[in-house]
PDB file of C-alpha atoms in Angstrom:
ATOM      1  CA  UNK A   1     -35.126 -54.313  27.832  1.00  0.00           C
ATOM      2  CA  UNK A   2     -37.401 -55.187  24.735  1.00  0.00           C
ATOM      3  CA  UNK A   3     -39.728 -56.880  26.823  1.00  0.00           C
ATOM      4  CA  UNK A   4     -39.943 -53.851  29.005  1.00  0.00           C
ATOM      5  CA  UNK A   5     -40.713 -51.178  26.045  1.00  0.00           C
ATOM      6  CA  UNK A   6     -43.356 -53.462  24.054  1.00  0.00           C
ATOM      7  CA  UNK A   7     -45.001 -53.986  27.636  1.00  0.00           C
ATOM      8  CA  UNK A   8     -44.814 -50.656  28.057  1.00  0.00           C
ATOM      9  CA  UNK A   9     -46.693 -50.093  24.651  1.00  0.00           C
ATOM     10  CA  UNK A  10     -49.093 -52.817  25.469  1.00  0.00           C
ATOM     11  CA  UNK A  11     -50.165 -51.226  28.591  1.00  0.00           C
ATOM     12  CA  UNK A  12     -50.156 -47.841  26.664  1.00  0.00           C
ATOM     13  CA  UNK A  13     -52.369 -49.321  23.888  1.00  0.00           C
ATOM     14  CA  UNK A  14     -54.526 -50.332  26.436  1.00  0.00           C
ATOM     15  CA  UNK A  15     -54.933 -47.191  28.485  1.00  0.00           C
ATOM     16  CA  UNK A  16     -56.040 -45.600  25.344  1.00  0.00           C
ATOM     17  CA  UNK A  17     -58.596 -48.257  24.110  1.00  0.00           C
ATOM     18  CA  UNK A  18     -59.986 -47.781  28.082  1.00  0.00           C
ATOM     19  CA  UNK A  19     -60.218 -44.480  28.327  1.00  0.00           C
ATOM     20  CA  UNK A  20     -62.171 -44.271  24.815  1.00  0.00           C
ATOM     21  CA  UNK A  21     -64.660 -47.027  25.131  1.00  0.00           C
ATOM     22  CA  UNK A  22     -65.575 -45.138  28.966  1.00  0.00           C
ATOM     23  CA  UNK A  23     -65.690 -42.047  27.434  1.00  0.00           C
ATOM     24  CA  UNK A  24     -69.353 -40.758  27.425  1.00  0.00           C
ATOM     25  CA  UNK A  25     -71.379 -39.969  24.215  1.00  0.00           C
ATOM     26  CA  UNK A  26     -72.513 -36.385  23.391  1.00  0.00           C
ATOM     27  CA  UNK A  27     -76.099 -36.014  24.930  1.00  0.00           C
ATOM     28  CA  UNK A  28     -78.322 -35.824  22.299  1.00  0.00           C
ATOM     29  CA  UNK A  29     -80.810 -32.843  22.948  1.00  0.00           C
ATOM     30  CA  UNK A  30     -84.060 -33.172  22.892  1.00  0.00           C
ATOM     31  CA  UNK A  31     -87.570 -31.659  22.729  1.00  0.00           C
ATOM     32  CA  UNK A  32     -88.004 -29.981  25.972  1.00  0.00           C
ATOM     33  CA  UNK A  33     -91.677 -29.748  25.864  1.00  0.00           C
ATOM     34  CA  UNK A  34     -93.542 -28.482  28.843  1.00  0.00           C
ATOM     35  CA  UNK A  35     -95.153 -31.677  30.065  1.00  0.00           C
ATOM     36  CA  UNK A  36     -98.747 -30.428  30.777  1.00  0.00           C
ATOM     37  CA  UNK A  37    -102.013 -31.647  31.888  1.00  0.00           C
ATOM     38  CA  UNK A  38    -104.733 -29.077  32.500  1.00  0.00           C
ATOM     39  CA  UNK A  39    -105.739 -25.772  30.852  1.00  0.00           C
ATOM     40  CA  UNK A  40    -107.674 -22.903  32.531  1.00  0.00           C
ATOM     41  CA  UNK A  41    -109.518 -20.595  30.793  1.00  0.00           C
ATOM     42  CA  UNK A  42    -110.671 -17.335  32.860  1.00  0.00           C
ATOM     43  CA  UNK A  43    -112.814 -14.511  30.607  1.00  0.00           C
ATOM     44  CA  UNK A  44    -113.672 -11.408  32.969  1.00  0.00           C
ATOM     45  CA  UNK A  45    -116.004  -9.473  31.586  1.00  0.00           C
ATOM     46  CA  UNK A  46    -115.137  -5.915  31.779  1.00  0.00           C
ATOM     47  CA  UNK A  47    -117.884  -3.852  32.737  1.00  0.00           C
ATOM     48  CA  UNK A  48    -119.766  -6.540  34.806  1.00  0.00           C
ATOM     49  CA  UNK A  49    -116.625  -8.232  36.069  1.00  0.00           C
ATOM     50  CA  UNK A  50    -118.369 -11.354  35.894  1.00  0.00           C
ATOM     51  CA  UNK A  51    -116.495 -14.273  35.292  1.00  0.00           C
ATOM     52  CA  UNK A  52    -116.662 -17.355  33.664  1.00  0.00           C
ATOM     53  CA  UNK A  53    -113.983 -19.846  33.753  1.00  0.00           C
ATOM     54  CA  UNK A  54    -113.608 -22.953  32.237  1.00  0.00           C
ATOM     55  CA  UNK A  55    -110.729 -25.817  33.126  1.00  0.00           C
ATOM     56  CA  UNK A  56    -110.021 -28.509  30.217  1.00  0.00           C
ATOM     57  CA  UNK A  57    -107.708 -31.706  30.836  1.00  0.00           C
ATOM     58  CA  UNK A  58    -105.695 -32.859  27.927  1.00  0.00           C
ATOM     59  CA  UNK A  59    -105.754 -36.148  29.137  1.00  0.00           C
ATOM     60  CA  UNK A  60    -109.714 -36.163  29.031  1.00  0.00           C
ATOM     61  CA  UNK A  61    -112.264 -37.043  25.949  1.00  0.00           C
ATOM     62  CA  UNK A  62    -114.944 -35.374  26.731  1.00  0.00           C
ATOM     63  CA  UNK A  63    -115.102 -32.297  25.219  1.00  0.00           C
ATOM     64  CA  UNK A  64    -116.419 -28.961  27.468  1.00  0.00           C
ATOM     65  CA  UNK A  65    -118.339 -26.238  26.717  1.00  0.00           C
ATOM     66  CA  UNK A  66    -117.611 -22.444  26.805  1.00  0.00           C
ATOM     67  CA  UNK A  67    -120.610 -20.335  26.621  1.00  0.00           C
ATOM     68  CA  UNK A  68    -119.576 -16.690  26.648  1.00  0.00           C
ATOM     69  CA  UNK A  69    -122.327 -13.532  25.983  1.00  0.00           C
ATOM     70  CA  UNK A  70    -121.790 -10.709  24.101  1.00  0.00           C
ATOM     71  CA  UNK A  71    -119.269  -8.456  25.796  1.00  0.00           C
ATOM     72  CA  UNK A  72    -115.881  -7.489  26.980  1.00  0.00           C
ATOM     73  CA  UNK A  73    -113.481 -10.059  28.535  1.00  0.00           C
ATOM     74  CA  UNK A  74    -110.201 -10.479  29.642  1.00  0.00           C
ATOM     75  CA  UNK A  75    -108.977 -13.584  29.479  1.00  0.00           C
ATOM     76  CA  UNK A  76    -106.601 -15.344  31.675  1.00  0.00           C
ATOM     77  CA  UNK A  77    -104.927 -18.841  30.460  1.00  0.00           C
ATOM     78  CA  UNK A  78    -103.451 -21.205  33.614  1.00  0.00           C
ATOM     79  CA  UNK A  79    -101.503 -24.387  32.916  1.00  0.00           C
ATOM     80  CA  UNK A  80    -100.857 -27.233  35.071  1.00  0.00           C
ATOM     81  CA  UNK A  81     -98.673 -30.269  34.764  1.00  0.00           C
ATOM     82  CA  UNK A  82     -99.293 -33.441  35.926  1.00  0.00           C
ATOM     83  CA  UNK A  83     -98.305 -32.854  39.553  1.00  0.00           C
ATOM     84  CA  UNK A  84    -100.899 -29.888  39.538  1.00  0.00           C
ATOM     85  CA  UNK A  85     -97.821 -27.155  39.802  1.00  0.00           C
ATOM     86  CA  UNK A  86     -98.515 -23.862  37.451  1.00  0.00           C
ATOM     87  CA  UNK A  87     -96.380 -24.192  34.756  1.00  0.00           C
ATOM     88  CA  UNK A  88     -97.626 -20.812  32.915  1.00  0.00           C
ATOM     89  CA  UNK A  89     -94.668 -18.498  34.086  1.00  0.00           C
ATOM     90  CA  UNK A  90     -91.911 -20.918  31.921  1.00  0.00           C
ATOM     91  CA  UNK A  91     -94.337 -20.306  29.316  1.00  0.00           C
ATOM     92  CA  UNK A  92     -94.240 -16.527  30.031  1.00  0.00           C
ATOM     93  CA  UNK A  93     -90.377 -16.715  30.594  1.00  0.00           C
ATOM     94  CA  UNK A  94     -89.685 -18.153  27.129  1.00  0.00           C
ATOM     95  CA  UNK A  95     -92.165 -16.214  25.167  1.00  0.00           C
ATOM     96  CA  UNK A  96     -90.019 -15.852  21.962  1.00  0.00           C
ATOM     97  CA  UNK A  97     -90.193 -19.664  21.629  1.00  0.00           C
ATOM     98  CA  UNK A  98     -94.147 -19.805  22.724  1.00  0.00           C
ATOM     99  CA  UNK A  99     -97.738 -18.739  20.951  1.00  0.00           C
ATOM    100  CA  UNK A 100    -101.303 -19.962  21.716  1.00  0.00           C
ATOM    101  CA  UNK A 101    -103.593 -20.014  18.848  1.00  0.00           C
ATOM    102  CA  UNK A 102    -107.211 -20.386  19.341  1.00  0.00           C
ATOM    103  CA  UNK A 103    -108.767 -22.480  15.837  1.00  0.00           C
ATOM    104  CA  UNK A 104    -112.125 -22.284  15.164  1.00  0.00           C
ATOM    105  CA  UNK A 105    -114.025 -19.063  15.906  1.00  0.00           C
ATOM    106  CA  UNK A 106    -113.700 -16.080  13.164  1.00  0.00           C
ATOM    107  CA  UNK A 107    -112.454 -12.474  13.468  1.00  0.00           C
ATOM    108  CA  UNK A 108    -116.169 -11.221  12.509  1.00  0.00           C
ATOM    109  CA  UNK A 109    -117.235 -13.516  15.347  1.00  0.00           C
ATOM    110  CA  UNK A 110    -114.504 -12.251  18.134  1.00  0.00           C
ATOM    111  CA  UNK A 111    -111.983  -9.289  18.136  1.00  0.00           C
ATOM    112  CA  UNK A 112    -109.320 -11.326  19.705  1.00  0.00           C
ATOM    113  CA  UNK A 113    -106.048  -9.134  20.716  1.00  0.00           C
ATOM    114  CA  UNK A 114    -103.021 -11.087  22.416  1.00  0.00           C
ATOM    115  CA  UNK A 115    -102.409  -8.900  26.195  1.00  0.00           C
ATOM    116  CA  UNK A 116     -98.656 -10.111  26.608  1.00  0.00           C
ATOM    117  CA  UNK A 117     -95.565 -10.853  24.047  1.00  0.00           C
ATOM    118  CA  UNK A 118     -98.136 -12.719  21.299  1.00  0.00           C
ATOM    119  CA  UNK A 119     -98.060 -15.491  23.797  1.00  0.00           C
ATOM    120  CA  UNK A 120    -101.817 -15.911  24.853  1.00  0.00           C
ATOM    121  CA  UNK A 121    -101.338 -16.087  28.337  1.00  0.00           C
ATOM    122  CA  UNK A 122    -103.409 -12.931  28.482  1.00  0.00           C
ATOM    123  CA  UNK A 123    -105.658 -12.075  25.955  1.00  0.00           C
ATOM    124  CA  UNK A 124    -108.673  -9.785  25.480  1.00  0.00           C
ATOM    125  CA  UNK A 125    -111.956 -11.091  23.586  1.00  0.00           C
ATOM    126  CA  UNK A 126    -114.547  -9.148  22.415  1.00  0.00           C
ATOM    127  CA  UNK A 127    -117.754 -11.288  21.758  1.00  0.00           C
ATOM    128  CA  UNK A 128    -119.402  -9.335  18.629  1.00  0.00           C
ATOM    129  CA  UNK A 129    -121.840 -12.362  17.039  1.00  0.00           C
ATOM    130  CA  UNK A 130    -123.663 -15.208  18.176  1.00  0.00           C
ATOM    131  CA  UNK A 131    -122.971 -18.538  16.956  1.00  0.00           C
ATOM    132  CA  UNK A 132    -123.758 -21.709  18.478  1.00  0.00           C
ATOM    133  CA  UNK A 133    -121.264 -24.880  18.650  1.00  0.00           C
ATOM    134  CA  UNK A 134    -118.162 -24.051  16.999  1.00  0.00           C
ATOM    135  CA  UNK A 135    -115.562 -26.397  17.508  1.00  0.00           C
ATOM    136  CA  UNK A 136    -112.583 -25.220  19.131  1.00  0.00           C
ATOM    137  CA  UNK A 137    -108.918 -26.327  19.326  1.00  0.00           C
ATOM    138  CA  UNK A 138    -106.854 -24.403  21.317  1.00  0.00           C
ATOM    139  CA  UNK A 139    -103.159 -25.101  21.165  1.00  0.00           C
ATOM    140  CA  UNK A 140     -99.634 -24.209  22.551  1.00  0.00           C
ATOM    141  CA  UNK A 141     -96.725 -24.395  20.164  1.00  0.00           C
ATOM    142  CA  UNK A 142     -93.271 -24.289  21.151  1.00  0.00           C
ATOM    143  CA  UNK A 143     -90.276 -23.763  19.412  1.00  0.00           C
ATOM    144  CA  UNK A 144     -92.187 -21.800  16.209  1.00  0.00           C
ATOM    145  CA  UNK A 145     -90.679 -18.920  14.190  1.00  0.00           C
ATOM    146  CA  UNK A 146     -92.528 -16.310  16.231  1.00  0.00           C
ATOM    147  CA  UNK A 147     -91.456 -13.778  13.370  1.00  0.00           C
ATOM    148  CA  UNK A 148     -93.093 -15.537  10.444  1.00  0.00           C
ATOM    149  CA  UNK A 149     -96.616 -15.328  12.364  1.00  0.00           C
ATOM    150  CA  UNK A 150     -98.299 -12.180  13.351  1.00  0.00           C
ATOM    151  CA  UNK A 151    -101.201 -11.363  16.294  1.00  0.00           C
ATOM    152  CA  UNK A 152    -103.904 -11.439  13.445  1.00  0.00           C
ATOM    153  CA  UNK A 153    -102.664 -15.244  13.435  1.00  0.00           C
ATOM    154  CA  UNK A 154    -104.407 -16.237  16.490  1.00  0.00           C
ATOM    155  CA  UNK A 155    -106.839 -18.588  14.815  1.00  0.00           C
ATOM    156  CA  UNK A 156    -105.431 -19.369  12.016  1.00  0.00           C
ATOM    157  CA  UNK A 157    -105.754 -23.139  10.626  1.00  0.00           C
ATOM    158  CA  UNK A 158    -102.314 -22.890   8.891  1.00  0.00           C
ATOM    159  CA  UNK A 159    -100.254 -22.219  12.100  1.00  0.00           C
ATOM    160  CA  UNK A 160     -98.392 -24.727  11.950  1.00  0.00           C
ATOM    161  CA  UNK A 161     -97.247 -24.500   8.341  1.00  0.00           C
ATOM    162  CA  UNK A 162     -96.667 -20.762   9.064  1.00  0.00           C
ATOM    163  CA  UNK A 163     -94.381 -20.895  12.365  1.00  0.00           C
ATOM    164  CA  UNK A 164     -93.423 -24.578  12.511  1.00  0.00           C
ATOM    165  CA  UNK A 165     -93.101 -25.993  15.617  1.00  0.00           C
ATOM    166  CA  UNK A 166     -94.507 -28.351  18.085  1.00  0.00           C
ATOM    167  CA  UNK A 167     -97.074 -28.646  20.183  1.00  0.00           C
ATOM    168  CA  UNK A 168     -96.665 -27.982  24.130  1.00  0.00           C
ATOM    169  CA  UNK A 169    -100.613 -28.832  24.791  1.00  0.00           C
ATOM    170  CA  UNK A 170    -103.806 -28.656  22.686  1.00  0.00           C
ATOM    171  CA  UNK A 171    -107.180 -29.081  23.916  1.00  0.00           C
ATOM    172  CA  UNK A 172    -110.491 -29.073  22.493  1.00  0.00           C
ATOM    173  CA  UNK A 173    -113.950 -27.341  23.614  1.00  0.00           C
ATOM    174  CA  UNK A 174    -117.277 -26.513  21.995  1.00  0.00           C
ATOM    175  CA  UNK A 175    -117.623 -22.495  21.612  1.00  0.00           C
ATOM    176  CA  UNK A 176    -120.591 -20.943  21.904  1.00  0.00           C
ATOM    177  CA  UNK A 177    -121.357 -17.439  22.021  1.00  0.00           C
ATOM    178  CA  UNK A 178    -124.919 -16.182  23.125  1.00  0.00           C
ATOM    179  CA  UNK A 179    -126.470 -13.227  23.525  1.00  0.00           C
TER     180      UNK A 179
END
């Protein structure tokens, strides 16, 4: 009978020590950054509804040029990962947790007002000087405290330090606005 009940605690033990060592660990969450590849810049201007688009590749070195004249534009951001799908509308879809800023030209150089949730997506710029080669970084963070940063924030070196966050994509382009 004794041999029974400690074999029956021996294969109890047992169970126990098996069913905790094949017991899965907690996932450990992490980052889910958009994975993306290419950025496409669209600026319509308004009264001449010409357009002039530019498409940047974060993958690339060289760095491209946007020339953009005086005027009215509309601006319309596309992203692509690295299967070429459009990832813009996740971007769109998670908004609170999303904000392109746009480092490098000034407010008395462009009146730059955000067209959707202060995401960037869609944006209006309004050309008012001319400047020649100002570098530009333009950059998607994700996961920033939307409600420390404001739209007059759009180029503003200290976004980071601001909002926190990470980066989902950031590109840079030379800027040059003509007459």
């Amino acid at each position: 009978m004794k041999k029974i009940i400690n074999s029956s605690k021996l294969i109890l033990v047992a169970a126990v020590l098996l069913f905790n060592s094949c017991k899965k660990d907690d996932p450990v969450h992490e980052h889910d950054n958009e994975e993306m590849k290419t950025m496409t810049l669209t600026f319509t201007e308004k009264t001449t509804n010409a357009s002039v688009v530019v498409s940047i590749d974060a993958t690339d070195k060289e760095t491209k040029v946007l020339n953009l004249k005086k005027g009215n534009y509309d601006m319309n951001l596309k992203l692509y990962d690295f299967d070429g799908h459009e990832v813009q509308q996740e971007i769109a879809d998670d908004a609170d947790e999303h904000q392109f800023f746009f480092e490098g030209p000034t407010q008395e150089q462009i009146n730059f007002t955000y067209l959707d949730k202060q995401v960037g997506l869609q944006s209006n710029w309004k050309v008012l000087q001319t400047a020649s080669n100002i570098p530009m970084k333009i950059v998607l963070m994700h996961g920033l405290r939307k409600s420390a940063l404001t739209a007059a924030d759009w180029n503003n070196k200290n976004y980071q330090i601001l909002g926190g966050g990470t980066p989902d994509i950031a590109v840079n382009l030379t800027l040059n606005l003509i007459d």
